[in-house]
Short mmCIF file of C-alpha atoms and ligand atoms in Angstrom, two decimals:
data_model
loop_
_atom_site.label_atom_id
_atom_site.label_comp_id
_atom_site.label_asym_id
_atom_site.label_seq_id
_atom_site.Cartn_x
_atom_site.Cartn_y
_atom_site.Cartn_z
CA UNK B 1 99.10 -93.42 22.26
CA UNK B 2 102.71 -93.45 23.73
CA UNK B 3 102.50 -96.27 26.59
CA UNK B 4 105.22 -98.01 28.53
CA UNK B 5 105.22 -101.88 27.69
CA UNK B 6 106.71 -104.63 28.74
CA UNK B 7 106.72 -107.48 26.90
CA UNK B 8 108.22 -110.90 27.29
CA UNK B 9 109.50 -113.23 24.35
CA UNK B 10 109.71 -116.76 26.13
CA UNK B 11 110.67 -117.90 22.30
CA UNK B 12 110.94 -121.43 21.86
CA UNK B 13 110.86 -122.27 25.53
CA UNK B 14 108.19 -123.67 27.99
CA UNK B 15 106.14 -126.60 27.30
CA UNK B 16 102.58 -126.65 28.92
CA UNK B 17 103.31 -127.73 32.07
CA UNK B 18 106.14 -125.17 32.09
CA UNK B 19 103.84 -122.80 30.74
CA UNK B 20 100.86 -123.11 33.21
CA UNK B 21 103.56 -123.31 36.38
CA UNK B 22 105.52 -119.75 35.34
CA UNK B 23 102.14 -118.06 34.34
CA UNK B 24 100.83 -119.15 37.47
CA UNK B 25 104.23 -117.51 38.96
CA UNK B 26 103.20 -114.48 37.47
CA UNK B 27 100.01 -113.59 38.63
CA UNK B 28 101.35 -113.74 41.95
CA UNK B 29 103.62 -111.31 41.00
CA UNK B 30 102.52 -107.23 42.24
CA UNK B 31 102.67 -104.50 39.87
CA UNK B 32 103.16 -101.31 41.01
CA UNK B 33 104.32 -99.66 37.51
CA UNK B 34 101.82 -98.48 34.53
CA UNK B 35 103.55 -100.36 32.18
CA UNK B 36 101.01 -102.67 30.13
CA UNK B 37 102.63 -106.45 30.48
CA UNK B 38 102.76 -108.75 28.04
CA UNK B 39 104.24 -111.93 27.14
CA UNK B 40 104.70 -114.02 24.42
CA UNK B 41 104.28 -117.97 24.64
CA UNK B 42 104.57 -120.70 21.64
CA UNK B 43 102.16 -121.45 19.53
CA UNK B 44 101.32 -124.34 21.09
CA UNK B 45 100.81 -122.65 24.48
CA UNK B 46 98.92 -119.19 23.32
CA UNK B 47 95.33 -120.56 24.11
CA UNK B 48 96.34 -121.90 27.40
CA UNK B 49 97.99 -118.66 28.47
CA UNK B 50 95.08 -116.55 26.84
CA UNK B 51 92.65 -118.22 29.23
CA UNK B 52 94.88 -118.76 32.21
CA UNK B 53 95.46 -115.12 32.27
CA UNK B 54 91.80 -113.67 30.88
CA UNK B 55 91.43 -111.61 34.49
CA UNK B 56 95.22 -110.58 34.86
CA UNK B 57 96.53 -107.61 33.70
CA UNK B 58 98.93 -109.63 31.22
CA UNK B 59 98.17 -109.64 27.28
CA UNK B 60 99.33 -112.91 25.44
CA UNK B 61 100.88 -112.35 22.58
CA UNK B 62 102.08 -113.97 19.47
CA UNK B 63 105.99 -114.32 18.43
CA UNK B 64 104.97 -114.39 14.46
CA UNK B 65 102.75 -115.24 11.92
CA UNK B 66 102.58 -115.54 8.40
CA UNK B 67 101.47 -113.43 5.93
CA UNK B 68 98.80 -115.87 3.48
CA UNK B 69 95.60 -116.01 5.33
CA UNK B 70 95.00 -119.75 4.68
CA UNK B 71 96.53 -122.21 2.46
CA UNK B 72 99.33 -124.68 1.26
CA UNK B 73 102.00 -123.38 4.00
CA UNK B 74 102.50 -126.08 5.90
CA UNK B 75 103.77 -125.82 9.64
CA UNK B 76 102.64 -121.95 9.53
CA UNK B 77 100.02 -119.82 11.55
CA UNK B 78 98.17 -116.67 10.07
CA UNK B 79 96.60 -113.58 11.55
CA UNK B 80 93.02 -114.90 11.20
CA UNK B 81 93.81 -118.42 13.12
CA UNK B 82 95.81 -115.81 15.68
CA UNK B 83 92.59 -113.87 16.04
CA UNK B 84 90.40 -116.78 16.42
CA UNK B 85 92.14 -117.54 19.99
CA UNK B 86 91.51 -114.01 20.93
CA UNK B 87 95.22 -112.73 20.16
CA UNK B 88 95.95 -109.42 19.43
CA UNK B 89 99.40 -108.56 19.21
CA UNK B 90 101.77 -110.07 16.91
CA UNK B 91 105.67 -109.70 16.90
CA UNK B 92 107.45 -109.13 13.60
CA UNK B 93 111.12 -108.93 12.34
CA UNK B 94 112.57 -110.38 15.35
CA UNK B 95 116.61 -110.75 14.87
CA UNK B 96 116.38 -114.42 14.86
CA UNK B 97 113.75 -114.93 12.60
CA UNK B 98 115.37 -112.83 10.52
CA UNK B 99 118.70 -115.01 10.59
CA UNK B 100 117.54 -117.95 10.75
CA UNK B 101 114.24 -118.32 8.85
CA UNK B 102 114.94 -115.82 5.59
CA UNK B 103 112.82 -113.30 7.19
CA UNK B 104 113.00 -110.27 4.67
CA UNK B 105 112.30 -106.68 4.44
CA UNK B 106 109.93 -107.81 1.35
CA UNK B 107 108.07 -110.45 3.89
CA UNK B 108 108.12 -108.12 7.15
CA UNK B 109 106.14 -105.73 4.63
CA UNK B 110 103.58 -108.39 3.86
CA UNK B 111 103.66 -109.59 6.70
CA UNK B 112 102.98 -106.25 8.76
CA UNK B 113 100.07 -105.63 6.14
CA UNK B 114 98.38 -108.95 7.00
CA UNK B 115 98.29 -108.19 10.57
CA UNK B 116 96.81 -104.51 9.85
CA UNK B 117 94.35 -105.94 7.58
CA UNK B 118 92.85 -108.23 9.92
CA UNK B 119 93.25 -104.98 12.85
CA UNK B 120 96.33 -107.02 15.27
CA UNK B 121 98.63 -104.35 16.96
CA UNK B 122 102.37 -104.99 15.75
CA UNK B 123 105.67 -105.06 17.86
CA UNK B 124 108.27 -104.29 15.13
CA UNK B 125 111.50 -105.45 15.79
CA UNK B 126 114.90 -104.50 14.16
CA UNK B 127 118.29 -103.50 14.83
CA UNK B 128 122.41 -103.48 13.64
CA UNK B 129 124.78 -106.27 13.60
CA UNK B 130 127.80 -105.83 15.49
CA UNK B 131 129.63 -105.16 12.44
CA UNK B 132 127.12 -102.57 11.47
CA UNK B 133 127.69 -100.92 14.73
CA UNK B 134 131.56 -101.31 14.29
CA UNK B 135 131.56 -99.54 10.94
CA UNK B 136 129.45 -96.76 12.25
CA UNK B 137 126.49 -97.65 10.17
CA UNK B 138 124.11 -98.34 12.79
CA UNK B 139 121.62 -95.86 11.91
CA UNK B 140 121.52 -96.26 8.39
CA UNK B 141 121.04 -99.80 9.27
CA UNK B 142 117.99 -99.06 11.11
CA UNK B 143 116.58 -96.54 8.97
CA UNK B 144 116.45 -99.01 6.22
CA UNK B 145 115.02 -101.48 8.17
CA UNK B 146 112.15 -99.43 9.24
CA UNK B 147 111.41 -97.47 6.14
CA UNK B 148 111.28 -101.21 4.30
CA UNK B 149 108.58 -102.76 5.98
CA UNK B 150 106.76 -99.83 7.40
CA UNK B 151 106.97 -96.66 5.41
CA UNK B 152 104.33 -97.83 2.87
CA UNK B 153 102.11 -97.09 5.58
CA UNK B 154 99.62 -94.26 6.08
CA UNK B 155 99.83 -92.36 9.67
CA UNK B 156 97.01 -93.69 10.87
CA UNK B 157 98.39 -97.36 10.71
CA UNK B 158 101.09 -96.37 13.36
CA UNK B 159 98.49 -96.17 15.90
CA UNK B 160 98.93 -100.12 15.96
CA UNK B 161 102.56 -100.49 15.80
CA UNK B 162 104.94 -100.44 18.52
CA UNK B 163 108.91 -100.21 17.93
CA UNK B 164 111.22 -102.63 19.29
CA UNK B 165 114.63 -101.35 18.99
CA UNK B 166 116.82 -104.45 19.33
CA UNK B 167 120.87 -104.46 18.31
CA UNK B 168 121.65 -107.83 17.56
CA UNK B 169 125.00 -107.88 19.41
CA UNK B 170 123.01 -107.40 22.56
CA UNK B 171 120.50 -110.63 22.26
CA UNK B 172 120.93 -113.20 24.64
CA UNK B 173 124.59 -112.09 24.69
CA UNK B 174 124.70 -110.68 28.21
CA UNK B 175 125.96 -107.31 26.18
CA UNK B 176 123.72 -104.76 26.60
CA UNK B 177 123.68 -100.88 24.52
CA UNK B 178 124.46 -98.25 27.72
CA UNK B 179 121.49 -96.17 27.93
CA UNK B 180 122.70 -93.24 26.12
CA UNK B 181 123.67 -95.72 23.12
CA UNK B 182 119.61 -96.63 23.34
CA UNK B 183 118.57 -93.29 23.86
CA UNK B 184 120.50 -91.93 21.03
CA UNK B 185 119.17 -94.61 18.45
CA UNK B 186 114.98 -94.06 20.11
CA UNK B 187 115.81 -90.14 19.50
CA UNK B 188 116.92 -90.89 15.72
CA UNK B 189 113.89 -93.29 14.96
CA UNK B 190 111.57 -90.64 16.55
CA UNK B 191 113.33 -88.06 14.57
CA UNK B 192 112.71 -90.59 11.90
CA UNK B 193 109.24 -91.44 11.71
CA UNK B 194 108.67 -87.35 12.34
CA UNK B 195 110.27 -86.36 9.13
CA UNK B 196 108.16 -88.89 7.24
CA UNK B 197 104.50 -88.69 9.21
CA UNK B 198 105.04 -85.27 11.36
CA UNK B 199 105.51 -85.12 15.31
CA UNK B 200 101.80 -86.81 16.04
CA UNK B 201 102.90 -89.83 14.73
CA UNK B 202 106.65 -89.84 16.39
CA UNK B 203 105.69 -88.63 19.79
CA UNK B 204 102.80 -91.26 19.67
CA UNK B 205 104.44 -94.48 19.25
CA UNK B 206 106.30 -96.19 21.93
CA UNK B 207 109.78 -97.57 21.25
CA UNK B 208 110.78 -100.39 22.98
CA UNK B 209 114.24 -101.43 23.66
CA UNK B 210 115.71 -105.05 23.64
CA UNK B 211 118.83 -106.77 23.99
CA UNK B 212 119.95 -108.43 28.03
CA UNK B 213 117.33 -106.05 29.87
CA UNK B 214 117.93 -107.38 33.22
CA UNK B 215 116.33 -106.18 36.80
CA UNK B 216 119.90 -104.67 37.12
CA UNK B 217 119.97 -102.62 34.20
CA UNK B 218 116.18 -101.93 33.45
CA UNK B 219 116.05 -98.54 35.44
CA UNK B 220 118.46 -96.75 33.91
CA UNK B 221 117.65 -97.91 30.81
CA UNK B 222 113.61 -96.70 31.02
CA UNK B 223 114.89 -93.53 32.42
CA UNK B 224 115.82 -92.72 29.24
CA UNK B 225 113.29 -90.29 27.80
CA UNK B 226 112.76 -91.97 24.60
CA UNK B 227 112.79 -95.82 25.61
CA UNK B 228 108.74 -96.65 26.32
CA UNK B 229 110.00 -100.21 27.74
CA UNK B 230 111.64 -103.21 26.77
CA UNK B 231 111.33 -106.75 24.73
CA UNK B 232 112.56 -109.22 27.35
CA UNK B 233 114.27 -112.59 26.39
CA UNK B 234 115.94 -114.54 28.52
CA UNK B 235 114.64 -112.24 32.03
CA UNK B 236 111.21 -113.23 30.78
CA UNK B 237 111.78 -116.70 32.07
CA UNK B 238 111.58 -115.93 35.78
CA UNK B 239 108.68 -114.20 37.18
CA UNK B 240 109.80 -112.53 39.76
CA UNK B 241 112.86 -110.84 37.39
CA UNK B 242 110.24 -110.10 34.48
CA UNK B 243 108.45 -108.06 37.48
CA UNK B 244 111.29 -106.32 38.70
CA UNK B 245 111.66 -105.36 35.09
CA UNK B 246 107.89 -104.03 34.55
CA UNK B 247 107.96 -102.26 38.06
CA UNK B 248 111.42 -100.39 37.00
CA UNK B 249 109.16 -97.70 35.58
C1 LIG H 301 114.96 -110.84 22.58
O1 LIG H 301 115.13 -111.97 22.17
O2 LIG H 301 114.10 -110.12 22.07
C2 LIG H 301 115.82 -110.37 23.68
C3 LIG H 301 115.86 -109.08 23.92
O3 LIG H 301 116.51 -111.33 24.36
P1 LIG H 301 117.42 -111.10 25.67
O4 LIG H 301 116.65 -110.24 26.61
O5 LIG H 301 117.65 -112.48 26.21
O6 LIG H 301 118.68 -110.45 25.20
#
C-alpha cells in the first residue's frame, strides 16, 4: 500500500560509537507525522541498530546486498545473512553504487530477484545524470532504468518495492530538483508502471524522492501529490534535521 517513508542512508559513515550516540539522538526525537522512518546503517552497525531500536518506531535497513546466496564473494553480504539479523528492507541501485562499484541494470535485476526470493521489501533507486537532464533525456533515462531491473516482475512483486527517484546531479550536491521538476518525473513513473501493471499497481507504490532533502526544502517537496517521501543522505546525519524531515508530512 501507498505509505509515506522516510528513510535515511547514513552510507559509509558512523562507526559504533557514532552509531549508538546518533541512534540514541533519535529516539529522543518526537514524531508527529505518519511517515514510517527508517534508516540505513553499515554493515557493520545493522545488528547494533536493529536491537538498539527493537521498541522505536524506526526500521533498520540495509544499503545493499548481493545477489549469490552464499559463496566465493569475498567482502560481500547476501539477503539470507541480511535476514538472519532480522533485516527487512534492502536498498538497490543507489547512484553511487552504480558509479562506483559496476552496479548494472543486469545485476540490479538479480539482485532485486534475490531479495524477493528470500521475501525483503526493496527501495529501488535510480535517476538521470546531469547531462541526461541537459539533453532532455531524463525520462527516457529513467524509464530504462526501471523497466531493466524491474519489469520482469509480476504485479504482485510491487507490493514489496518502493521507488526512490534520485537525479544524480542532486546527491550530496546541495542542488536539489524544484518540486514540480520531482513531481513531474513521480507523475511519469506512475504513469509508467500503470501502462505496464494497470492503476492498482501505480497508485499503490510509494515513490520516494532523493537528492539534498533538507528541513528547508522537505515541505514543499512532500506536498507534491506524487512524492510518498524522501531518501535522505547527508540530513540523515543529524537527528534532530532527519526529524524535521519525517514530521514535514
Ligand atoms: C542519497 O545519497 O541517497 C541522497 C539523497 O543524499 P543527499 O540527501 O545527501 O543528497
Amino acid at each position: 500500500m501507498r505509505k509515506h517513508i522516510v528513510a535515511g542512508n547514513w552510507k559509509m559513515n558512523n562507526g559504533l560509537i557514532q552509531t549508538e550516540t546518533l541512534i540514541s539522538e533519535l529516539k529522543q526525537q518526537e514524531k508527529t507525522s505518519d511517515a514510517e522512518v527508517m534508516i540505513a546503517p553499515s554493515f557493520t552497525n545493522l545488528w547494533h541498530a536493529f536491537e538498539a531500536t527493537r521498541q522505536y518506531d524506526i526500521e533498520v535497513v540495509a544499503q545493499n546486498m548481493h545477489f549469490s546466496e552464499k559463496g566465493a564473494c569475498t567482502g560481500e553480504v547476501s539477503a539470507g545473512m541480511l535476514k538472519s539479523l532480522g533485516i527487512k528492507t534492502v536498498i538497490l541501485g543507489h547512484s553511487e553504487r552504480r558509479a562506483y562499484y559496476n552496479e548494472t541494470d543486469q545485476s540490479l535485476a538479480k539482485k532485486v530477484d534475490a531479495a524477493l526470493a528470500n521475501n525483503m521489501r526493496i527501495i529501488f533507486c535510480f535517476g538521470e545524470e546531469l547531462s541526461d537532464r541537459k539533453a532532455g533525456r531524463q525520462e527516457d533515462v529513467v524509464e530504462h532504468q526501471i523497466k531493466a531491473a524491474l519489469f520482469h516482475l509480476n504485479a504482485s512483486a510491487f507490493e514489496h518495492i518502493v521507488l526512490a527517484y534520485e537525479p544524480v546531479w542532486a546527491i550530496g550536491t546541495g542542488e536539489t530538483a524544484s518540486p514540480e521538476q520531482a513531481q513531474d518525473m513521480h507523475a511519469f513513473i506512475r504513469k509508467t508502471l500503470e501502462n505496464t501493471y494497470g492503476k492498482n499497481v501505480s497508485e499503490s507504490v510509494s515513490i520516494l524522492y532523493g537528492g539534498s532533502v533538507k528541513p528547508a526544502n522537505a515541505k514543499e517537496i512532500f506536498s507534491k501529490p506524487d512524492v510518498d517521501g524522501g531518501l535522505i543522505g547527508g540530513a540523515s546525519l543529524n537527528a534532530e534535521d532527519f526529524f524535521a524531515i519525517v514530521n514535514a508530512f
